[in-house]
XYZ file of N, CA and C in Angstrom:
729
model
N 0.789 -1.192 -0.032
C -0.069 0.174 -0.007
C 0.728 1.069 -0.019
N 0.436 2.376 -1.114
C 1.044 3.386 -0.879
C 0.946 4.260 0.074
N 1.893 4.677 0.661
C 2.125 5.706 1.755
C 1.540 7.314 1.223
N 0.806 7.991 2.037
C 0.480 9.293 1.745
C 1.652 9.981 1.890
N 1.955 10.782 0.669
C 3.065 11.584 0.595
C 3.456 12.763 1.785
N 2.215 13.320 2.046
C 2.389 14.281 3.225
C 2.678 13.793 4.708
N 2.515 12.535 4.720
C 3.007 11.878 6.034
C 4.370 11.343 6.065
N 4.954 11.375 4.992
C 6.388 11.198 4.834
C 7.511 12.510 5.226
N 7.959 12.811 6.292
C 8.431 13.775 6.922
C 10.368 13.267 7.047
N 10.882 14.144 7.106
C 12.634 14.018 7.228
C 12.627 13.515 8.621
N 11.892 14.168 9.710
C 12.776 13.873 11.013
C 11.428 13.277 11.945
N 10.216 13.103 11.426
C 9.359 12.310 12.278
C 9.136 12.727 13.457
N 9.346 14.146 13.533
C 8.858 15.022 14.828
C 7.563 15.608 14.841
N 7.235 16.272 15.711
C 5.955 16.909 16.011
C 5.701 18.098 15.065
N 6.850 18.759 14.579
C 6.673 19.818 13.830
C 6.132 19.640 12.487
N 5.613 20.559 11.809
C 4.832 20.553 10.500
C 5.813 19.840 9.237
N 5.308 19.510 8.559
C 6.473 18.816 7.295
C 7.409 19.803 6.780
N 6.596 21.201 6.694
C 7.385 22.364 5.661
C 8.493 22.591 6.669
N 8.507 22.708 7.841
C 9.516 23.254 9.125
C 10.389 21.947 9.164
N 10.214 20.939 9.156
C 11.116 19.737 9.047
C 11.966 19.899 7.420
N 11.200 20.088 6.595
C 11.970 20.192 5.321
C 12.958 21.138 5.339
N 12.368 22.344 5.645
C 13.365 23.820 5.853
C 14.545 23.437 6.852
N 14.567 22.649 7.908
C 15.495 22.572 8.954
C 16.392 21.552 8.104
N 15.788 20.570 7.597
C 16.604 19.482 6.646
C 17.455 20.129 5.874
N 17.085 21.198 4.931
C 17.925 21.687 3.910
C 18.790 22.446 4.589
N 18.586 23.135 5.474
C 19.425 24.329 6.285
C 20.567 23.574 6.799
N 20.466 22.247 7.339
C 21.371 21.370 7.666
C 22.280 20.788 6.790
N 21.606 20.545 5.624
C 22.549 19.921 4.668
C 23.364 20.832 3.434
N 23.012 22.091 3.739
C 23.230 23.094 2.599
C 24.721 23.022 2.360
N 25.616 22.961 3.372
C 26.880 22.980 2.892
C 27.582 22.110 1.954
N 26.864 20.923 2.087
C 27.166 19.348 1.298
C 26.555 19.095 0.214
N 25.363 20.256 0.103
C 24.254 19.698 -0.861
C 25.099 19.421 -2.179
N 25.235 20.120 -2.866
C 26.043 20.298 -4.115
C 26.941 19.255 -4.527
N 27.831 18.791 -3.505
C 28.694 17.650 -3.710
C 27.995 16.473 -3.798
N 27.039 16.176 -2.539
C 26.355 15.182 -2.654
C 25.718 14.769 -3.802
N 24.905 15.972 -4.279
C 24.067 15.899 -5.559
C 24.474 15.452 -6.632
N 25.945 15.884 -7.079
C 26.521 15.502 -8.155
C 27.258 14.133 -8.135
N 27.660 13.814 -6.689
C 28.482 12.496 -6.561
C 27.449 11.316 -6.468
N 26.113 11.356 -5.862
C 25.176 10.351 -5.767
C 24.261 10.190 -7.160
N 24.147 11.291 -7.755
C 23.802 10.812 -9.251
C 24.757 10.885 -10.397
N 25.921 10.791 -9.960
C 26.996 10.663 -10.773
C 26.858 11.736 -12.045
N 26.324 12.783 -11.672
C 26.129 14.030 -12.442
C 25.266 13.843 -13.384
N 24.370 12.777 -13.476
C 23.390 12.763 -14.533
C 22.112 13.697 -14.376
N 22.250 14.369 -13.017
C 21.187 15.396 -12.906
C 21.584 16.699 -13.414
N 23.094 16.901 -14.131
C 23.326 17.970 -15.001
C 22.447 17.547 -16.125
N 22.620 16.456 -16.702
C 21.966 16.190 -17.754
C 20.389 16.405 -18.139
N 19.614 15.882 -16.781
C 18.318 16.283 -16.436
C 18.018 17.355 -16.716
N 18.776 18.428 -16.063
C 18.494 19.893 -16.097
C 18.390 20.471 -17.559
N 19.622 19.910 -17.992
C 19.665 20.535 -19.702
C 18.555 19.996 -20.372
N 17.884 19.049 -20.062
C 16.928 18.503 -20.944
C 15.646 19.170 -20.736
N 15.515 19.822 -19.389
C 14.276 20.649 -19.291
C 14.457 22.016 -19.675
N 15.761 22.331 -19.659
C 15.768 23.992 -20.197
C 15.791 23.900 -21.747
N 16.042 22.688 -22.310
C 16.009 22.951 -24.022
C 14.576 22.556 -24.083
N 13.741 21.787 -23.500
C 11.990 22.027 -23.605
C 11.435 23.305 -23.334
N 11.765 24.175 -22.022
C 11.370 25.237 -21.753
C 11.820 26.265 -23.025
N 13.092 26.006 -23.493
C 13.696 27.265 -24.366
C 12.431 27.465 -25.339
N 11.746 26.242 -26.072
C 10.821 26.714 -27.240
C 10.138 27.610 -26.907
N 9.377 27.919 -25.290
C 8.753 28.914 -25.203
C 8.990 30.469 -25.081
N 10.536 30.437 -25.362
C 11.110 31.851 -25.443
C 10.771 32.863 -24.089
N 10.903 32.032 -22.855
C 10.573 32.958 -21.970
C 11.560 34.188 -21.419
N 10.842 35.098 -21.070
C 11.646 36.322 -20.873
C 11.833 36.529 -19.278
N 10.781 35.736 -18.591
C 11.048 35.808 -17.058
C 10.548 34.308 -16.391
N 11.402 33.779 -15.602
C 11.073 32.680 -15.040
C 11.203 32.403 -13.525
N 10.234 31.914 -13.005
C 10.097 31.546 -11.518
C 10.747 30.230 -11.578
N 11.782 29.960 -10.547
C 12.377 28.713 -10.271
C 11.930 28.518 -8.658
N 11.189 27.745 -8.486
C 10.450 27.314 -7.266
C 11.448 26.233 -6.598
N 11.667 26.242 -5.326
C 12.631 25.226 -4.564
C 13.860 25.300 -5.425
N 14.436 26.211 -5.775
C 15.567 26.572 -6.353
C 16.898 25.979 -5.703
N 16.902 25.810 -4.354
C 17.836 25.309 -3.486
C 19.119 26.120 -3.663
N 20.050 25.842 -4.351
C 21.436 26.447 -4.292
C 21.755 26.943 -5.985
N 20.386 26.945 -6.634
C 20.500 27.634 -7.965
C 20.990 26.887 -8.877
N 21.257 25.625 -8.953
C 21.637 25.016 -10.115
C 20.633 24.959 -11.509
N 19.367 25.047 -11.149
C 18.482 25.107 -12.162
C 18.194 26.398 -12.832
N 18.405 27.294 -11.879
C 18.056 28.844 -12.229
C 19.322 28.945 -13.215
N 20.776 28.805 -12.640
C 21.496 28.995 -13.688
C 21.563 28.253 -15.042
N 21.242 27.182 -15.122
C 21.199 26.302 -16.293
C 19.822 26.962 -17.207
N 18.997 27.525 -16.544
C 17.783 28.182 -17.289
C 18.392 29.459 -17.657
N 19.037 30.563 -16.893
C 19.729 31.802 -17.543
C 20.606 31.425 -18.659
N 21.445 30.127 -18.587
C 22.377 30.042 -19.463
C 21.645 29.696 -20.853
N 20.597 28.977 -20.526
C 20.142 28.195 -21.666
C 18.862 29.051 -22.588
N 18.361 30.012 -21.687
C 17.450 30.769 -22.337
C 17.640 32.404 -22.541
N 18.453 32.729 -21.709
C 18.879 34.266 -21.446
C 17.622 34.859 -20.915
N 16.841 34.299 -20.171
C 15.821 34.950 -19.331
C 16.470 35.508 -17.990
N 15.439 36.534 -17.490
C 15.793 36.838 -16.119
C 15.051 35.862 -15.185
N 15.711 35.309 -13.945
C 15.220 34.094 -13.204
C 15.066 34.873 -11.792
N 13.997 34.477 -11.348
C 13.893 34.425 -9.783
C 13.818 33.064 -9.141
N 14.899 32.863 -8.356
C 14.888 31.574 -7.591
C 14.346 31.785 -5.955
N 13.619 30.884 -5.761
C 12.859 31.026 -4.325
C 12.872 29.414 -3.589
N 12.986 29.749 -2.704
C 13.120 28.656 -1.781
C 12.980 28.709 -0.230
N 12.450 27.673 0.371
C 12.169 27.584 1.875
C 13.550 28.030 2.850
N 14.545 27.454 2.357
C 15.901 27.098 3.064
C 16.769 28.266 3.008
N 17.013 29.146 3.847
C 18.038 30.579 3.909
C 19.083 29.723 3.411
N 19.723 29.014 4.260
C 21.009 28.267 3.856
C 21.393 27.939 2.821
N 20.504 27.301 2.153
C 20.593 26.788 0.710
C 20.793 28.027 -0.278
N 19.871 29.154 -0.281
C 19.873 30.248 -0.898
C 21.543 30.946 -0.655
N 21.843 31.178 0.655
C 22.998 31.389 0.636
C 24.212 31.114 -0.008
N 24.168 29.773 -0.213
C 25.125 28.854 -1.052
C 25.029 29.278 -2.384
N 23.748 29.341 -3.017
C 23.312 29.853 -4.080
C 23.662 30.924 -4.491
N 23.654 32.175 -3.562
C 23.871 33.536 -3.922
C 25.405 33.673 -4.185
N 26.337 32.892 -3.592
C 27.956 32.688 -3.565
C 28.204 32.282 -5.128
N 27.404 31.362 -5.480
C 27.814 30.915 -6.688
C 27.197 31.795 -7.986
N 26.077 32.257 -7.911
C 25.718 33.433 -8.623
C 26.568 34.469 -9.095
N 27.104 34.851 -7.635
C 28.069 35.934 -7.967
C 29.335 35.788 -8.747
N 29.963 34.445 -8.442
C 31.025 34.130 -8.843
C 31.088 33.780 -10.716
N 29.532 33.390 -10.810
C 29.441 33.333 -12.229
C 29.012 34.851 -12.898
N 28.869 35.960 -12.077
C 28.700 37.073 -12.730
C 27.339 37.255 -12.957
N 26.372 36.575 -12.389
C 25.074 36.575 -12.866
C 23.972 37.336 -12.131
N 24.476 37.701 -10.935
C 23.414 38.334 -10.216
C 22.820 39.548 -10.577
N 23.050 39.859 -11.924
C 22.291 40.883 -12.281
C 20.884 40.329 -13.102
N 21.037 38.780 -13.432
C 20.076 37.855 -14.059
C 19.365 37.196 -13.216
N 19.943 36.642 -12.226
C 19.150 35.701 -11.435
C 19.155 36.427 -9.880
N 18.086 36.418 -9.257
C 17.868 36.894 -8.148
C 17.158 35.763 -7.255
N 17.672 35.825 -5.817
C 17.358 34.897 -4.956
C 16.556 35.310 -3.949
N 15.395 34.581 -3.285
C 14.639 35.117 -1.999
C 14.197 33.879 -1.526
N 13.897 34.092 -0.211
C 13.360 33.225 0.506
C 11.504 33.376 0.319
N 10.985 32.358 0.335
C 9.888 32.180 0.427
C 8.922 30.668 0.254
N 7.857 30.518 0.273
C 6.890 29.507 0.470
C 6.374 29.290 -0.993
N 6.543 27.780 -1.317
C 6.149 27.681 -2.602
C 4.565 27.511 -2.500
N 3.900 27.149 -1.365
C 2.596 26.956 -1.259
C 1.612 28.419 -0.914
N 2.696 29.751 -1.021
C 2.118 30.730 -0.584
C 2.819 31.699 -1.403
N 2.743 31.820 -2.725
C 4.117 32.393 -3.615
C 3.596 33.878 -3.509
N 4.679 35.088 -3.249
C 4.526 36.095 -3.150
C 4.187 36.791 -4.310
N 3.854 36.490 -5.289
C 3.713 37.636 -6.901
C 2.398 37.120 -7.085
N 2.027 38.033 -8.027
C 0.690 38.407 -8.486
C 0.356 36.972 -9.614
N -0.901 37.210 -9.948
C -1.312 36.437 -11.020
C -0.823 36.417 -12.397
N -0.768 35.255 -13.200
C -0.064 35.330 -14.524
C 1.112 36.333 -14.768
N 2.144 36.180 -13.904
C 3.378 36.778 -14.145
C 4.474 36.491 -15.147
N 4.693 34.840 -14.995
C 5.758 34.296 -15.535
C 5.518 33.906 -16.739
N 6.449 33.763 -17.552
C 6.517 33.057 -19.008
C 6.636 31.542 -18.674
N 7.224 31.178 -17.712
C 7.453 29.726 -17.335
C 7.738 29.806 -16.033
N 7.411 28.566 -15.340
C 7.857 28.257 -13.892
C 8.363 26.696 -13.723
N 9.533 26.819 -13.020
C 10.034 25.330 -13.079
C 10.216 24.922 -11.452
N 10.278 23.829 -11.310
C 10.761 23.087 -9.982
C 11.561 21.739 -10.144
N 12.756 21.583 -9.609
C 13.342 20.648 -9.773
C 13.461 19.815 -8.140
N 13.225 18.689 -8.248
C 13.139 18.109 -7.084
C 12.407 18.726 -5.961
N 11.359 19.392 -5.979
C 11.002 19.976 -4.949
C 9.504 19.816 -4.751
N 8.429 19.537 -5.456
C 7.033 19.170 -5.232
C 6.892 18.076 -4.012
N 7.815 17.107 -4.401
C 7.687 16.242 -3.576
C 7.785 16.454 -2.161
N 8.391 17.528 -2.073
C 8.583 18.106 -0.127
C 7.456 19.201 -0.022
N 6.519 19.314 -1.050
C 5.259 20.276 -0.563
C 4.662 19.594 0.496
N 4.051 20.452 1.440
C 3.316 19.984 2.567
C 1.872 19.436 1.948
N 1.358 20.484 0.909
C 0.138 20.097 0.532
C 0.449 19.904 -0.931
N 0.440 19.008 -1.900
C 1.044 18.941 -3.136
C -0.266 19.701 -3.910
N -1.207 19.573 -3.906
C -2.422 20.229 -4.371
C -2.605 21.778 -4.557
N -2.369 22.657 -3.021
C -2.135 23.669 -3.069
C -0.871 24.385 -3.794
N 0.225 23.687 -3.721
C 1.543 24.018 -4.588
C 1.344 24.051 -5.595
N 0.844 23.097 -6.202
C 0.615 23.003 -7.698
C -0.322 24.091 -8.236
N -1.534 24.214 -7.327
C -2.161 25.373 -7.709
C -1.563 26.603 -7.783
N -0.661 27.014 -6.805
C 0.124 28.174 -6.939
C 0.992 28.306 -7.911
N 1.745 27.313 -8.320
C 2.415 27.186 -9.490
C 1.694 27.652 -10.838
N 0.504 27.006 -10.979
C -0.373 27.481 -11.911
C -0.989 28.937 -11.854
N -1.171 29.412 -10.734
C -1.569 30.889 -10.515
C -0.678 31.566 -11.166
N 0.730 31.647 -10.765
C 1.531 32.733 -11.342
C 2.183 32.544 -12.532
N 1.944 31.691 -13.555
C 2.246 31.548 -14.929
C 1.163 32.032 -15.925
N 1.746 32.404 -16.731
C 0.604 32.949 -17.947
C -0.180 31.790 -18.359
N -1.369 32.478 -18.660
C -2.051 31.902 -19.974
C -1.481 31.176 -21.088
N -1.701 29.911 -21.409
C -0.959 29.454 -22.403
C 0.565 29.267 -22.392
N 1.247 29.213 -21.082
C 2.539 28.865 -20.810
C 2.296 27.807 -19.752
N 3.703 27.450 -19.411
C 3.963 26.021 -18.633
C 4.675 26.260 -17.752
N 4.415 25.113 -16.758
C 5.219 25.054 -15.578
C 5.868 23.410 -15.947
N 7.162 23.617 -15.641
C 7.988 22.430 -15.900
C 8.638 21.819 -14.403
N 8.295 20.549 -14.417
C 8.482 19.897 -13.070
C 9.247 18.570 -13.241
N 10.404 18.848 -12.886
C 11.506 17.745 -12.908
C 11.590 16.959 -11.548
N 11.449 15.576 -11.653
C 10.845 14.924 -10.506
C 11.304 13.343 -10.324
N 11.984 12.808 -9.181
C 12.296 11.494 -9.412
C 10.940 10.758 -9.509
N 11.251 9.672 -10.145
C 10.119 8.730 -10.362
C 10.621 7.215 -10.288
N 10.284 6.222 -10.837
C 10.643 4.833 -10.300
C 11.344 4.236 -11.527
N 12.214 3.484 -11.530
C 12.915 2.833 -12.528
C 11.812 1.201 -12.550
N 11.789 1.125 -13.882
C 10.867 -0.137 -14.091
C 11.666 -1.138 -14.819
N 11.221 -2.350 -14.604
C 11.845 -3.346 -15.568
C 12.953 -4.176 -15.024
N 14.042 -4.701 -15.641
C 14.855 -5.843 -14.853
C 15.997 -4.736 -13.979
N 16.073 -3.540 -14.317
C 17.093 -2.948 -13.634
C 16.566 -2.495 -12.202
N 15.074 -2.427 -12.095
C 14.853 -1.774 -10.988
C 14.993 -2.136 -9.309
N 15.374 -3.546 -9.245
C 15.665 -4.285 -7.953
C 17.132 -3.627 -7.739
N 18.041 -3.705 -8.828
C 19.197 -2.881 -8.375
C 19.561 -1.488 -8.075
N 18.524 -0.954 -9.015
C 18.534 0.747 -8.326
C 17.817 0.750 -6.792
N 16.922 0.127 -6.836
C 16.380 0.358 -5.506
C 17.056 -0.307 -4.295
N 18.107 -1.217 -4.454
C 19.024 -1.639 -3.484
C 20.130 -0.160 -3.271
N 20.496 0.546 -4.243
C 21.423 1.485 -4.364
C 20.360 2.686 -3.689
N 19.598 2.901 -4.273
C 18.591 4.075 -3.507
C 18.324 3.964 -2.094
N 18.001 2.797 -1.612
C 17.533 2.595 -0.364
C 18.674 2.176 0.752
N 19.862 1.886 0.466
C 20.830 1.269 0.874
C 22.318 2.231 1.040
N 22.747 2.275 -0.406
C 24.094 2.649 -0.681
C 23.649 4.231 -0.397
N 22.882 5.068 -0.938
C 22.955 6.288 -1.330
C 22.644 6.932 0.224
N 21.664 6.290 0.955
C 21.207 7.066 2.565
C 22.859 6.848 3.170
N 23.726 5.770 2.816
C 24.604 5.672 3.795
C 25.744 6.910 3.435
N 25.775 6.898 2.399
C 27.096 8.097 1.826
C 26.558 9.351 2.110
N 25.072 9.604 1.941
C 24.627 10.911 2.686
C 24.652 11.218 3.902
N 24.225 10.005 4.631
C 24.601 10.374 6.338
C 26.077 10.558 6.664
N 27.031 9.674 5.651
C 28.444 9.995 6.434
C 28.782 11.502 5.784
N 28.398 11.939 4.633
C 29.142 13.017 4.356
C 28.293 14.266 4.971
N 26.960 14.458 4.853
C 25.805 15.361 5.505
C 26.036 15.400 6.866
N 26.498 14.415 7.503
C 26.156 14.472 9.211
C 24.847 14.335 9.549
N 24.043 14.187 8.405
C 22.487 14.162 8.771
C 21.932 12.988 8.619
N 21.571 12.335 9.706
C 21.101 10.900 9.902
C 19.541 10.235 9.109
N 18.799 11.317 8.960
C 17.642 11.388 8.276
C 17.538 11.886 7.301
N 18.017 12.910 6.573
C 17.949 13.457 5.316
C 17.708 13.019 3.851
N 18.994 11.997 3.986
C 18.859 10.873 2.567
C 18.194 9.375 3.019
N 17.560 9.518 4.109
C 16.664 8.194 4.312
C 15.337 8.827 3.792
N 14.951 10.020 4.123
C 13.926 10.811 3.515
C 13.600 10.818 2.169
N 14.920 11.036 1.345
C 14.841 10.879 -0.045
C 14.111 9.541 -0.800
N 14.589 8.590 -0.485
C 13.803 7.071 -1.079
C 12.451 6.958 -0.540
N 12.322 7.480 1.094
C 11.067 7.259 1.319
C 9.907 8.319 0.792
N 10.528 9.232 0.407
C 9.281 10.310 -0.102
C 9.306 10.085 -1.738
N 10.426 9.220 -2.507
C 10.098 9.231 -3.737
C 9.264 7.931 -3.905
N 9.473 7.065 -3.021
C 8.421 5.689 -2.887
C 7.189 5.973 -2.904
N 6.797 7.123 -2.040
C 5.197 7.627 -1.690
C 4.892 8.515 -3.074
N 5.636 9.139 -3.708
C 5.039 9.882 -4.338
C 4.500 9.870 -5.833
N 3.402 10.237 -6.415
C 3.212 9.832 -7.761
C 3.777 10.133 -8.781
N 3.681 9.161 -9.763
C 4.604 9.582 -11.134
C 3.868 8.978 -12.454
N 4.424 9.627 -13.391
C 3.772 9.226 -14.756
C 2.591 9.683 -14.836
N 1.652 8.561 -15.189
C 0.032 8.868 -15.489
C -0.590 9.435 -14.278
N -0.085 8.836 -13.146
C -0.705 9.450 -11.615
C -0.679 11.344 -11.569
N 0.567 11.180 -11.817
C 1.145 12.818 -11.818
C 0.453 13.631 -12.769
N 0.223 12.936 -13.803
C -0.314 13.769 -15.148
C -1.741 14.219 -14.832
N -2.650 13.079 -14.069
C -3.922 13.215 -13.833
C -3.837 14.410 -12.685
N -3.103 14.360 -11.663
C -3.262 15.184 -10.648
C -2.926 16.683 -11.525
N -2.017 16.940 -11.997
C -2.022 18.153 -12.766
C -3.075 18.523 -13.482
N -3.703 17.675 -14.331
C -4.885 18.172 -14.880
C -5.970 18.397 -14.064
N -6.301 17.531 -12.726
C -7.212 17.776 -11.802
C -7.083 19.141 -11.356
N -5.825 19.720 -11.073
C -5.379 21.168 -10.656
C -5.762 22.354 -11.342
N -6.402 21.732 -12.697
C -6.676 22.872 -13.695
C -5.660 23.227 -14.971
N -4.621 22.460 -15.031
C -3.972 22.265 -16.427
C -4.610 22.222 -17.419
N -4.568 22.510 -18.722
C -5.383 22.201 -19.712
C -4.649 21.138 -20.642
N -3.236 21.068 -20.620
C -2.555 19.965 -21.087
C -1.356 19.399 -20.258
N -1.069 18.306 -20.274
C 0.256 17.501 -19.610
C 1.120 16.617 -20.414
N 2.139 17.196 -20.666
C 2.934 15.848 -21.338
C 4.380 15.649 -20.389
N 4.840 14.563 -20.329
C 5.817 13.885 -19.522
C 7.132 13.353 -20.530
N 8.394 13.291 -19.955
C 9.093 12.574 -20.404
C 9.937 11.924 -19.359
N 10.154 10.569 -19.632
C 11.002 9.697 -18.607
C 12.420 10.032 -18.939
N 13.309 10.184 -17.822
C 14.784 10.292 -18.049
C 15.368 8.950 -17.511
N 16.379 8.579 -18.067
C 17.239 7.709 -17.482
C 16.563 6.244 -16.947
N 15.930 6.064 -17.761
C 15.237 4.694 -17.573
C 14.239 4.786 -16.526
N 13.993 5.978 -16.146
C 12.775 6.489 -15.377
C 13.256 6.710 -14.169
N 14.568 6.841 -13.983
C 14.697 7.518 -12.650
C 14.254 8.805 -12.298
N 14.262 9.676 -13.191
C 13.288 10.984 -13.310
C 12.265 11.208 -14.118
N 11.501 12.110 -13.833
C 10.371 12.439 -15.133
C 10.607 14.111 -15.195
N 10.407 14.608 -16.089
C 9.864 15.675 -16.568
C 8.602 15.966 -17.051
N 7.763 16.707 -16.237
C 6.200 17.091 -16.760
C 6.205 18.636 -17.198
N 5.685 18.795 -18.454
C 5.416 19.935 -18.711
C 3.587 20.386 -18.604
N 3.445 21.126 -17.762
C 1.891 21.461 -17.525
C 1.614 22.848 -17.922
N 1.077 22.767 -18.929
C 0.429 24.161 -19.890
C -1.031 24.531 -19.107
N -1.034 25.917 -18.711
C -2.184 26.623 -18.100
C -3.026 27.019 -19.460
């Protein structure tokens, strides 16, 4: 039986999921980029590039990157589309790392970073030419509310791009799940010094809807068209939801 994604939390404490997710990312921020690239063997770079190539067809001028973290997708979007990007995240520590990266790349005139809640976005309706979220919707406390907010702030006939983990299917599935549930959390704990953060990752991925289920959730949220692409044998999926 699939667990309710809203009940999967990093620390299993009495605090809200949102508060626990913020604490988790604040805790692992200094090691996040290192772990991200090592644990994915840098395939995550390819996934972000694929999303941006798809987005580029929309010729966006201003993009909102929700759950921006340390800004990797925001940077890829700016480089790939030339658009102005606002990166928003719940974790101030992750944003601090991102601001340093953006300044080093001399992109602080093109990319701005701000603290904020994906489920209560501080922007007017129909503002952005595109909205993106990479590995963030899984952490929403209220998935429906978060997706509705993404839809609210994107312009009519424009799209929200969601990159999220899914599940490997076929003969490779058992091998991948062993790595995902055993090897990845062990390395994550060792490097980040956070005992729960990289256990929460496979737990939350296993509980999260993907493929046709996620497509239907996006349609039920009010998007008029939803397409998706599986990446790397289904490890991740990009969803393009058009308002």
